[in-house]
Amino acid sequence: MFNLLRPQVSSIIDSNKTPDAKMLAICELLKAEVPHYDWVGFYFKNGDKRELKLGQYAGAPTDHTIIPFGKGICGQVAESNENFVVPDVQAQDNYIACSITVKSEIVIPLFVNGENIGQIDIDSNTPDPFTKADETFLEFVNFEVAKIL
Ligand code: SME
């Protein structure tokens, strides 16, 4: 499945849409095509502030449009610069719940010129669905998105 999605992500990146429209199209593609992706969104560092701001997303609207660095899974990734795979969100102390249906989450940092400037965040209603294949695919997505930022 991910091998089929890669060229579709690249063709969105190469299209003549605006950067925001490209990121929205990628969120919608991933949410529609990957059965265990129930919410897909991008967060970005908010200017010079030590906080993340929600960008484009597909799925239910969330109250968490601003997340301070260090808070929740997203805020931890803003500081660690590392992938964070959460097989069971209920087992996490430092977690910000967006919806009671969410069982698991994966957050992959997005680097531009070596700097962690944001992340892709996926929520799943399936327990423990993420494998190395998700990590590798989402690293590829972020690498592609970095080209348009
Ligand atoms: N669960 C995230 C917050 C963002 S929502 O999933 C959209 C976290 O703990 O950082």
mmCIF file of C-alpha atoms and ligand atoms in Angstrom:
data_model
loop_
_atom_site.group_PDB
_atom_site.id
_atom_site.type_symbol
_atom_site.label_atom_id
_atom_site.label_comp_id
_atom_site.label_asym_id
_atom_site.label_seq_id
_atom_site.Cartn_x
_atom_site.Cartn_y
_atom_site.Cartn_z
ATOM 1 C CA MET A 1 0.000 0.000 0.000
ATOM 2 C CA PHE A 2 2.708 2.519 0.956
ATOM 3 C CA ASN A 3 4.628 1.778 -2.249
ATOM 4 C CA LEU A 4 1.521 2.759 -4.234
ATOM 5 C CA LEU A 5 1.044 5.922 -2.195
ATOM 6 C CA ARG A 6 4.596 7.235 -2.598
ATOM 7 C CA PRO A 7 4.208 8.291 -6.266
ATOM 8 C CA GLN A 8 0.826 9.839 -5.451
ATOM 9 C CA VAL A 9 2.427 11.938 -2.717
ATOM 10 C CA SER A 10 5.193 12.992 -5.120
ATOM 11 C CA SER A 11 2.728 13.990 -7.822
ATOM 12 C CA ILE A 12 0.852 16.187 -5.321
ATOM 13 C CA ILE A 13 4.176 17.831 -4.416
ATOM 14 C CA ASP A 14 4.951 18.376 -8.140
ATOM 15 C CA SER A 15 1.474 19.759 -8.932
ATOM 16 C CA ASN A 16 0.752 23.468 -9.365
ATOM 17 C CA LYS A 17 -1.252 23.846 -6.148
ATOM 18 C CA THR A 18 -0.196 26.187 -3.320
ATOM 19 C CA PRO A 19 1.910 24.635 -0.520
ATOM 20 C CA ASP A 20 -1.130 24.623 1.818
ATOM 21 C CA ALA A 21 -3.300 22.935 -0.821
ATOM 22 C CA LYS A 22 -0.586 20.315 -1.365
ATOM 23 C CA MET A 23 -0.352 19.543 2.359
ATOM 24 C CA LEU A 24 -4.145 19.333 2.602
ATOM 25 C CA ALA A 25 -4.262 16.975 -0.393
ATOM 26 C CA ILE A 26 -1.621 14.761 1.248
ATOM 27 C CA CYS A 27 -3.585 14.651 4.531
ATOM 28 C CA GLU A 28 -6.757 13.726 2.639
ATOM 29 C CA LEU A 29 -4.967 11.077 0.550
ATOM 30 C CA LEU A 30 -3.416 9.394 3.590
ATOM 31 C CA LYS A 31 -6.617 9.470 5.638
ATOM 32 C CA ALA A 32 -8.626 8.038 2.725
ATOM 33 C CA GLU A 33 -6.184 5.331 1.655
ATOM 34 C CA VAL A 34 -4.618 4.012 4.856
ATOM 35 C CA PRO A 35 -7.268 2.123 6.830
ATOM 36 C CA HIS A 36 -5.615 2.722 10.217
ATOM 37 C CA TYR A 37 -5.157 6.494 9.681
ATOM 38 C CA ASP A 38 -8.195 8.252 11.204
ATOM 39 C CA TRP A 39 -6.785 11.770 11.667
ATOM 40 C CA VAL A 40 -3.829 13.140 9.711
ATOM 41 C CA GLY A 41 -2.367 16.588 10.291
ATOM 42 C CA PHE A 42 0.704 18.785 10.194
ATOM 43 C CA TYR A 43 1.889 20.923 13.099
ATOM 44 C CA PHE A 44 4.569 23.613 12.639
ATOM 45 C CA LYS A 45 6.726 25.677 14.974
ATOM 46 C CA ASN A 46 4.837 28.925 15.558
ATOM 47 C CA GLY A 47 7.341 31.634 14.592
ATOM 48 C CA ASP A 48 9.893 32.172 17.367
ATOM 49 C CA LYS A 49 7.595 30.763 20.062
ATOM 50 C CA ARG A 50 8.275 27.450 21.776
ATOM 51 C CA GLU A 51 4.955 26.085 20.605
ATOM 52 C CA LEU A 52 3.407 24.201 17.703
ATOM 53 C CA LYS A 53 0.556 25.514 15.600
ATOM 54 C CA LEU A 54 -1.839 23.255 13.706
ATOM 55 C CA GLY A 55 -1.553 23.449 9.929
ATOM 56 C CA GLN A 56 -3.463 21.445 7.339
ATOM 57 C CA TYR A 57 -5.304 18.338 8.495
ATOM 58 C CA ALA A 58 -7.933 15.762 7.518
ATOM 59 C CA GLY A 59 -10.337 14.362 10.087
ATOM 60 C CA ALA A 60 -12.359 15.792 12.938
ATOM 61 C CA PRO A 61 -11.567 19.384 13.997
ATOM 62 C CA THR A 62 -9.435 19.529 17.160
ATOM 63 C CA ASP A 63 -9.307 22.064 19.992
ATOM 64 C CA HIS A 64 -5.542 21.587 20.142
ATOM 65 C CA THR A 65 -4.513 24.142 17.552
ATOM 66 C CA ILE A 66 -1.603 25.336 19.735
ATOM 67 C CA ILE A 67 0.599 22.854 21.638
ATOM 68 C CA PRO A 68 3.475 24.086 23.855
ATOM 69 C CA PHE A 69 6.864 22.392 23.370
ATOM 70 C CA GLY A 70 7.131 19.468 25.810
ATOM 71 C CA LYS A 71 3.368 18.944 26.073
ATOM 72 C CA GLY A 72 1.725 15.826 24.668
ATOM 73 C CA ILE A 73 3.258 13.499 22.118
ATOM 74 C CA CYS A 74 3.581 16.342 19.602
ATOM 75 C CA GLY A 75 5.279 18.707 22.048
ATOM 76 C CA GLN A 76 7.744 15.987 23.052
ATOM 77 C CA VAL A 77 8.709 15.358 19.407
ATOM 78 C CA ALA A 78 9.282 19.106 18.947
ATOM 79 C CA GLU A 79 12.069 18.742 21.566
ATOM 80 C CA SER A 80 13.387 15.215 20.921
ATOM 81 C CA ASN A 81 13.648 15.445 17.095
ATOM 82 C CA GLU A 82 12.781 11.749 17.021
ATOM 83 C CA ASN A 83 9.907 9.617 15.780
ATOM 84 C CA PHE A 84 7.388 8.801 18.509
ATOM 85 C CA VAL A 85 5.208 5.708 18.070
ATOM 86 C CA VAL A 86 2.477 5.267 20.688
ATOM 87 C CA PRO A 87 0.821 1.828 20.470
ATOM 88 C CA ASP A 88 -1.566 2.639 23.345
ATOM 89 C CA VAL A 89 -2.306 6.281 24.152
ATOM 90 C CA GLN A 90 -3.817 5.354 27.523
ATOM 91 C CA ALA A 91 -0.400 4.141 28.682
ATOM 92 C CA GLN A 92 1.093 7.652 28.164
ATOM 93 C CA ASP A 93 1.211 10.183 31.027
ATOM 94 C CA ASN A 94 2.154 13.101 28.794
ATOM 95 C CA TYR A 95 -0.602 12.819 26.214
ATOM 96 C CA ILE A 96 -3.202 15.296 24.955
ATOM 97 C CA ALA A 97 -6.448 13.525 24.071
ATOM 98 C CA CYS A 98 -8.221 14.847 20.984
ATOM 99 C CA SER A 99 -10.978 12.267 20.796
ATOM 100 C CA ILE A 100 -12.052 9.373 22.999
ATOM 101 C CA THR A 101 -12.029 7.068 19.956
ATOM 102 C CA VAL A 102 -8.247 7.403 19.482
ATOM 103 C CA LYS A 103 -6.263 4.350 20.570
ATOM 104 C CA SER A 104 -2.798 5.004 19.130
ATOM 105 C CA GLU A 105 -0.683 7.738 17.574
ATOM 106 C CA ILE A 106 2.465 8.281 15.516
ATOM 107 C CA VAL A 107 4.372 11.563 15.216
ATOM 108 C CA ILE A 108 7.296 12.006 12.799
ATOM 109 C CA PRO A 109 9.392 15.209 12.863
ATOM 110 C CA LEU A 110 9.786 17.251 9.676
ATOM 111 C CA PHE A 111 13.246 18.671 8.984
ATOM 112 C CA VAL A 112 14.168 21.548 6.680
ATOM 113 C CA ASN A 113 17.926 22.047 6.314
ATOM 114 C CA GLY A 114 18.439 19.808 9.342
ATOM 115 C CA GLU A 115 16.121 21.851 11.564
ATOM 116 C CA ASN A 116 13.017 20.311 13.171
ATOM 117 C CA ILE A 117 10.361 22.783 11.990
ATOM 118 C CA GLY A 118 7.239 20.677 12.422
ATOM 119 C CA GLN A 119 5.779 17.223 12.234
ATOM 120 C CA ILE A 120 3.153 14.955 10.771
ATOM 121 C CA ASP A 121 0.758 13.558 13.373
ATOM 122 C CA ILE A 122 -1.495 10.547 12.807
ATOM 123 C CA ASP A 123 -4.200 9.341 15.187
ATOM 124 C CA SER A 124 -5.654 5.848 14.861
ATOM 125 C CA ASN A 125 -8.779 4.269 16.285
ATOM 126 C CA THR A 126 -7.010 0.888 15.995
ATOM 127 C CA PRO A 127 -4.821 -0.332 18.895
ATOM 128 C CA ASP A 128 -1.120 -0.839 18.108
ATOM 129 C CA PRO A 129 -1.350 -0.579 14.268
ATOM 130 C CA PHE A 130 1.962 1.126 13.427
ATOM 131 C CA THR A 131 5.070 -0.660 12.134
ATOM 132 C CA LYS A 132 8.462 0.375 10.759
ATOM 133 C CA ALA A 133 6.726 0.628 7.367
ATOM 134 C CA ASP A 134 4.603 3.523 8.675
ATOM 135 C CA GLU A 135 7.695 5.283 10.023
ATOM 136 C CA THR A 136 9.621 4.878 6.761
ATOM 137 C CA PHE A 137 6.647 6.022 4.672
ATOM 138 C CA LEU A 138 5.921 9.060 6.844
ATOM 139 C CA GLU A 139 9.618 10.034 6.806
ATOM 140 C CA PHE A 140 9.329 9.959 3.009
ATOM 141 C CA VAL A 141 6.173 12.145 3.135
ATOM 142 C CA ASN A 142 7.938 14.700 5.326
ATOM 143 C CA PHE A 143 11.007 14.663 3.062
ATOM 144 C CA GLU A 144 8.747 15.473 0.110
ATOM 145 C CA VAL A 145 6.840 18.203 2.020
ATOM 146 C CA ALA A 146 10.146 19.767 3.124
ATOM 147 C CA LYS A 147 10.849 20.543 -0.551
ATOM 148 C CA ILE A 148 7.915 22.997 -0.708
ATOM 149 C CA LEU A 149 8.496 24.780 2.628
HETATM 150 N N1 SME B 1 -2.517 13.676 20.793
HETATM 151 C C1 SME B 1 -1.613 14.760 20.485
HETATM 152 C C2 SME B 1 -2.354 16.060 20.365
HETATM 153 C C3 SME B 1 -2.766 16.378 18.992
HETATM 154 S S1 SME B 1 -4.161 15.557 18.499
HETATM 155 O O1 SME B 1 -3.791 14.107 18.388
HETATM 156 C C4 SME B 1 -4.666 16.049 17.009
HETATM 157 C C5 SME B 1 -0.531 14.863 21.538
HETATM 158 O O2 SME B 1 -0.599 14.197 22.567
HETATM 159 O O3 SME B 1 0.406 15.644 21.328
#
